[in-house]
Tab-separated table of C-alpha atoms and ligand atoms in Angstrom:
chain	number	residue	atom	x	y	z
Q	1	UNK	CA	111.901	165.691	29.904
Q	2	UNK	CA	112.486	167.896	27.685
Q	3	UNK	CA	110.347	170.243	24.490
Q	4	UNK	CA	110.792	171.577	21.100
Q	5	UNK	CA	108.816	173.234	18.948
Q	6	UNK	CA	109.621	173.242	15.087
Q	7	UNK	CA	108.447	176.183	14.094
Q	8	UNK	CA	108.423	178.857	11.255
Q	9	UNK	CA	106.850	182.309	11.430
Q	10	UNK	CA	103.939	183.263	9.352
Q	11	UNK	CA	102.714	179.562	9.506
Q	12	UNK	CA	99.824	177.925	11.894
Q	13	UNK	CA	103.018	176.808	13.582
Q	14	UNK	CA	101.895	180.295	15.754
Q	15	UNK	CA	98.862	178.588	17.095
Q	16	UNK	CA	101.578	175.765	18.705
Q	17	UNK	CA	103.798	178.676	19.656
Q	18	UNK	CA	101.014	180.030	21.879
Q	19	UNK	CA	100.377	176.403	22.712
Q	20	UNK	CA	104.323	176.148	24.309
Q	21	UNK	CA	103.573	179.646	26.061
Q	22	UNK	CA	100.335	178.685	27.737
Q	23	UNK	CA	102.105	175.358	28.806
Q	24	UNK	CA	104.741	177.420	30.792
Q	25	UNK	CA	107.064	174.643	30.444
Q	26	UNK	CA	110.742	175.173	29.128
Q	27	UNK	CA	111.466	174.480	25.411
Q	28	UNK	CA	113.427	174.913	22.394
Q	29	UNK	CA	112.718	176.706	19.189
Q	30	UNK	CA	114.227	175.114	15.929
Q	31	UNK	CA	112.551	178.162	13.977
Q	32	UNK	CA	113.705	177.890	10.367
Q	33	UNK	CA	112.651	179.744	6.947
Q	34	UNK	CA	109.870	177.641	5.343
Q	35	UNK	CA	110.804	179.167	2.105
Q	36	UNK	CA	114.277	176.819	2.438
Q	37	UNK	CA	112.078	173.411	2.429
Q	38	UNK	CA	113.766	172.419	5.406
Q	39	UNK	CA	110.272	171.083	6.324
Q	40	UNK	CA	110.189	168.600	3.533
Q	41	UNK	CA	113.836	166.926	4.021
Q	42	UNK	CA	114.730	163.890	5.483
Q	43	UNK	CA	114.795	165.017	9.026
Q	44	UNK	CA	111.873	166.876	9.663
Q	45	UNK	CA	109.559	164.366	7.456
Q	46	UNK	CA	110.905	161.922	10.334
Q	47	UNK	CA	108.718	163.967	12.610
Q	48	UNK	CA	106.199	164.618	10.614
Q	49	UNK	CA	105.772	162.661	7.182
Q	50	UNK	CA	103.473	164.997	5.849
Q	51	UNK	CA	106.125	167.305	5.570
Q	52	UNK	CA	104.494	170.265	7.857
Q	53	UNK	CA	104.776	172.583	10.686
Q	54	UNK	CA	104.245	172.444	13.098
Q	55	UNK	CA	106.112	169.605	15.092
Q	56	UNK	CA	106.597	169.089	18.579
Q	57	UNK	CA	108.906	166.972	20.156
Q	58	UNK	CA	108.684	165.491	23.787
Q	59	UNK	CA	111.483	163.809	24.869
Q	60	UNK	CA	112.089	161.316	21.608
Q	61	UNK	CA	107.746	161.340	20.670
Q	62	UNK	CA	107.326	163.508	17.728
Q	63	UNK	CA	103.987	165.104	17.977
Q	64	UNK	CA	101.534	166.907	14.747
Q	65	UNK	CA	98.800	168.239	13.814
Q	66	UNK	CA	97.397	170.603	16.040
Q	67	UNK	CA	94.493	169.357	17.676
Q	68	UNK	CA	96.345	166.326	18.428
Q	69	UNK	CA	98.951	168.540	19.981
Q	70	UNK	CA	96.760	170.732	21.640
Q	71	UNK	CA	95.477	167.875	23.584
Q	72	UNK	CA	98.656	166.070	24.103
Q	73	UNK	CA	100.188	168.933	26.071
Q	74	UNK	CA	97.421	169.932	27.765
Q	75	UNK	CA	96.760	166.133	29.032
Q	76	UNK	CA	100.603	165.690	29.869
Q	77	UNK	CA	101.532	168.895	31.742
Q	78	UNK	CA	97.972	168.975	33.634
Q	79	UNK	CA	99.343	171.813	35.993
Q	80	UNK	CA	98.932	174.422	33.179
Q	81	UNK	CA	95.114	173.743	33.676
Q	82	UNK	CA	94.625	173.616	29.755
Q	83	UNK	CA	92.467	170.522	29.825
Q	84	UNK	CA	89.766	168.888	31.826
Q	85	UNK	CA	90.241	165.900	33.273
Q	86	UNK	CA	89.663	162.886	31.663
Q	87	UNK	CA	86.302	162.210	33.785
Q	88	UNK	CA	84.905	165.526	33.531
Q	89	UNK	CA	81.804	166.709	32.328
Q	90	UNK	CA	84.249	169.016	30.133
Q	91	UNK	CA	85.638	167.244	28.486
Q	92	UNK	CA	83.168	165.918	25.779
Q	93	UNK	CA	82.847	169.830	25.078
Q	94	UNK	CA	86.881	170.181	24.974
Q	95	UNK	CA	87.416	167.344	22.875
Q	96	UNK	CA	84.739	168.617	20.384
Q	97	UNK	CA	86.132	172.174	19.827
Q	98	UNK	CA	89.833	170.357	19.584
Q	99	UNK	CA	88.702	168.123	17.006
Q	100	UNK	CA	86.109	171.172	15.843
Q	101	UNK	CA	88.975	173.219	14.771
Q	102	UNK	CA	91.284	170.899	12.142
Q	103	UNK	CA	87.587	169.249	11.296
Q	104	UNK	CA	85.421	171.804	10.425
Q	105	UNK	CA	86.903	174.978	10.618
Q	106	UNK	CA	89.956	174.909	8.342
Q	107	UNK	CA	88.010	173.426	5.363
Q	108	UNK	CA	85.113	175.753	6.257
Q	109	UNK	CA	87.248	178.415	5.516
Q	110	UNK	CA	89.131	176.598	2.725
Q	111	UNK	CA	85.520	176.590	0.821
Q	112	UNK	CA	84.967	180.355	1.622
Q	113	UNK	CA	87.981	181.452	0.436
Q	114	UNK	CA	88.805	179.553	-2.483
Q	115	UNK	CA	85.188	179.278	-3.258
Q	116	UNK	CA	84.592	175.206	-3.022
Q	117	UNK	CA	80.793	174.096	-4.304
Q	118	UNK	CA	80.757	171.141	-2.602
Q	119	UNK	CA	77.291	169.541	-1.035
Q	120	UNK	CA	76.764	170.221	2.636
Q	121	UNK	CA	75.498	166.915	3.351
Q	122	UNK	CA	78.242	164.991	2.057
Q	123	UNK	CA	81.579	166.939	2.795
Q	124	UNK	CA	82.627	166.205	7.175
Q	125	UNK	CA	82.453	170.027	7.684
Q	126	UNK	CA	78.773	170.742	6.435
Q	127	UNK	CA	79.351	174.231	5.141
Q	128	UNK	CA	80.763	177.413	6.121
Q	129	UNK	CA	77.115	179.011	7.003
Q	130	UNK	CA	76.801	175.612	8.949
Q	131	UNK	CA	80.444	175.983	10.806
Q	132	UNK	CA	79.492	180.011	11.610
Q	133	UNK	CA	76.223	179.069	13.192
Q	134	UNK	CA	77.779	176.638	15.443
Q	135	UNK	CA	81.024	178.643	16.532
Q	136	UNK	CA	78.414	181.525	17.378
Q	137	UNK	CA	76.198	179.606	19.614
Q	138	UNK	CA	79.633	177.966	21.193
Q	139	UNK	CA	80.602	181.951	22.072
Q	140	UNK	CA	77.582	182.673	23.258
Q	141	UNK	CA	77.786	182.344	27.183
Q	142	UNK	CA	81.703	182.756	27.531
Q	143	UNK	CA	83.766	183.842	28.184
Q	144	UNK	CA	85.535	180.866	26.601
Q	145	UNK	CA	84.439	177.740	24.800
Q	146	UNK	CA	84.047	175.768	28.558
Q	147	UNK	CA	82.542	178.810	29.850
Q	148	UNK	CA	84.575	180.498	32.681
Q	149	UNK	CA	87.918	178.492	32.258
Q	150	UNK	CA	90.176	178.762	29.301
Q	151	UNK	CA	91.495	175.976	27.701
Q	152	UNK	CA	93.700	174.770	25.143
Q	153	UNK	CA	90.570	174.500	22.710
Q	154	UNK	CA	90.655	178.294	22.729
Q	155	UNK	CA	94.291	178.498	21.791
Q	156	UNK	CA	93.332	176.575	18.468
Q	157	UNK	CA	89.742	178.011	18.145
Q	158	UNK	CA	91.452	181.437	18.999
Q	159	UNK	CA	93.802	181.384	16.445
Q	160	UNK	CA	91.392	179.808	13.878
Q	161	UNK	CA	89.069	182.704	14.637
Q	162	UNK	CA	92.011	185.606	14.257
Q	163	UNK	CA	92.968	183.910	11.204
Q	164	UNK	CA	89.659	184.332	9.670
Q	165	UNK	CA	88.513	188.199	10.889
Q	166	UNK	CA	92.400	188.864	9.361
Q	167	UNK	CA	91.743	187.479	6.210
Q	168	UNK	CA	87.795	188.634	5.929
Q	169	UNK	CA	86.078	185.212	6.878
Q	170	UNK	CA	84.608	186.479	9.759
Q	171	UNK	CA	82.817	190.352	10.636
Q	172	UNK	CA	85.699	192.595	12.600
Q	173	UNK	CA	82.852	193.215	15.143
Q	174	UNK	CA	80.975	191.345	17.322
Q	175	UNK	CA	81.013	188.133	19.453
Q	176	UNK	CA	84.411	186.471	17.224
Q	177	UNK	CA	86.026	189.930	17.711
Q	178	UNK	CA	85.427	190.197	21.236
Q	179	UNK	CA	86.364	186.686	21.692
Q	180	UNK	CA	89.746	187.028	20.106
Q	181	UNK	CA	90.274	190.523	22.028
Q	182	UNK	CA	90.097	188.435	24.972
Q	183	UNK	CA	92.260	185.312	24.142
Q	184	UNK	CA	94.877	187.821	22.381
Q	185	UNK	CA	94.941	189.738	25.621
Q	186	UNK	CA	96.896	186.958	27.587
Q	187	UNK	CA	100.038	187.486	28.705
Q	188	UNK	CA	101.003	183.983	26.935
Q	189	UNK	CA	99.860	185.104	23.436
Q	190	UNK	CA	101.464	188.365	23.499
Q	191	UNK	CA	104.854	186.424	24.953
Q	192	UNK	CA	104.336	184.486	21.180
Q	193	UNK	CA	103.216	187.133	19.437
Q	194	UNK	CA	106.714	188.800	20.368
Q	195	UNK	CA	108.538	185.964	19.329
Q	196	UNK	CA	106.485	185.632	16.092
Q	197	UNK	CA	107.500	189.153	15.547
Q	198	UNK	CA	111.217	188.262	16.126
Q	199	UNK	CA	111.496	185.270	14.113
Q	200	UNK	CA	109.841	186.995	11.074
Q	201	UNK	CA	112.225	189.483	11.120
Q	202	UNK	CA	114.791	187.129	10.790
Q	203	UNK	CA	113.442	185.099	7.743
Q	204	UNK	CA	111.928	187.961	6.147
Q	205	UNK	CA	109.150	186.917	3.898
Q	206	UNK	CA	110.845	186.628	-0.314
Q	207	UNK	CA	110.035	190.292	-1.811
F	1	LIG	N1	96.886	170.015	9.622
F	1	LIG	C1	98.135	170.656	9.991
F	1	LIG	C2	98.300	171.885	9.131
F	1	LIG	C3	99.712	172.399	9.171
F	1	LIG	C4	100.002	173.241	7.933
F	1	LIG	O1	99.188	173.375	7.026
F	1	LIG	N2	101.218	173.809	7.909
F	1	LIG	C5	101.641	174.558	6.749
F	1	LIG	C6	102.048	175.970	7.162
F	1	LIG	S1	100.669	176.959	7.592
F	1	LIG	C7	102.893	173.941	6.154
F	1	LIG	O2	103.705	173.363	6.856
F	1	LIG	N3	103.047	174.089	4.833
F	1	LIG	C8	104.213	173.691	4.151
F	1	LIG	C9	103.984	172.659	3.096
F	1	LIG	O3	102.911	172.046	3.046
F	1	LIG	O4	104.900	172.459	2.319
F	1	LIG	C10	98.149	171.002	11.486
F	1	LIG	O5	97.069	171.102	12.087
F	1	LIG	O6	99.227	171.128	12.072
């Protein structure tokens, strides 16, 4: 068995870094400069023909797209406790805030910040007001999504919701504050965040 993560910093290939670091499994890091287009030649649009990061391989089965790797890890190294199992009463809720994050989320915030006027009722994600209303009532109990254990739905709603108080989606206080305070406070994210810090010092962003 064996993992690697292709990764470059200052990319949602973080959220799959944290991912690998919750897992506690060994892996490798092919961390590259996206500004070289690596991720659109031959070999990496093997892994992934759509030409993004993040990819992770296990064994010779290339996995992408977050969500789908969220839950592929979780289900396949089921010691990490990242996922319920399959006949839990969980795991409709896990699932949901898997899919919740690619689905409605990221285009949620795509409309908010490049200002989209697109009907509610006809686009998958509703609308951003729509998305915020739901995430907040999700919070509400906590301390994660499932309520006293964390899961790999709050590694990608975790990052989704850091992404959007850093870039002025969502208020810097209050419930998605506090909830990020506490996901950003494990051991495993700060382990990535290190390595995030590492690798972007070595492919500095173009001045
Ligand atoms: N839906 C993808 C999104 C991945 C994505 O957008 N990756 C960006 C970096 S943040 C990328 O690879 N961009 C390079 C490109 O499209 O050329 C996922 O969930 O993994």
């Amino acid at each position: 068995m064996s993992l690697t993560l292709h990764y470059a910093p200052r990319t949602r290939s973080f959220t799959a870094l944290w991912l690998m670091e919750e897992l506690g499994q060994p892996y490798a890091l092919n961390s590259f400069d996206i500004m070289t287009g690596h991720h659109r030649k031959t070999e990496h649009m093997a892994l992934n023909p759509m030409g993004k990061v993040p990819v992770v391989v296990d064994g010779d089965t290339p996995v992408s797209e977050l969500g789908a790797i969220a839950i592929y890890l979780a289900d396949r190294y089921p010691e990490a406790g990242l996922s319920p199992a399959i006949d839990a009463p969980e795991r409709a809720a896990f699932l949901r805030w898997c899919f919740f994050s690619s689905a409605i989320i990221e285009p949620a915030l795509g409309e908010k910040f490049f200002k989209w006027n697109v009907p509610s009722s006809q686009v998958a994600w509703g609308s951003f007001e729509r998305m915020h209303e739901a995430l907040k009532q999700g919070l509400e109990s906590g301390p994660w999504l499932l309520g006293e254990t964390f899961s790999a739905a709050d590694v990608l709603i975790g990052a989704g919701v850091r992404f959007g108080i850093m870039f002025g989606a969502f208020d810097k206080q209050g419930p998605f504050a506090d909830y990020v305070a506490r996901a950003t406070a494990r051991p495993a994210f700060q382990r990535a965040d290190a390595i995030e810090k590492r690798e972007g010092e070595r492919f500095p962003p173009a001045s």
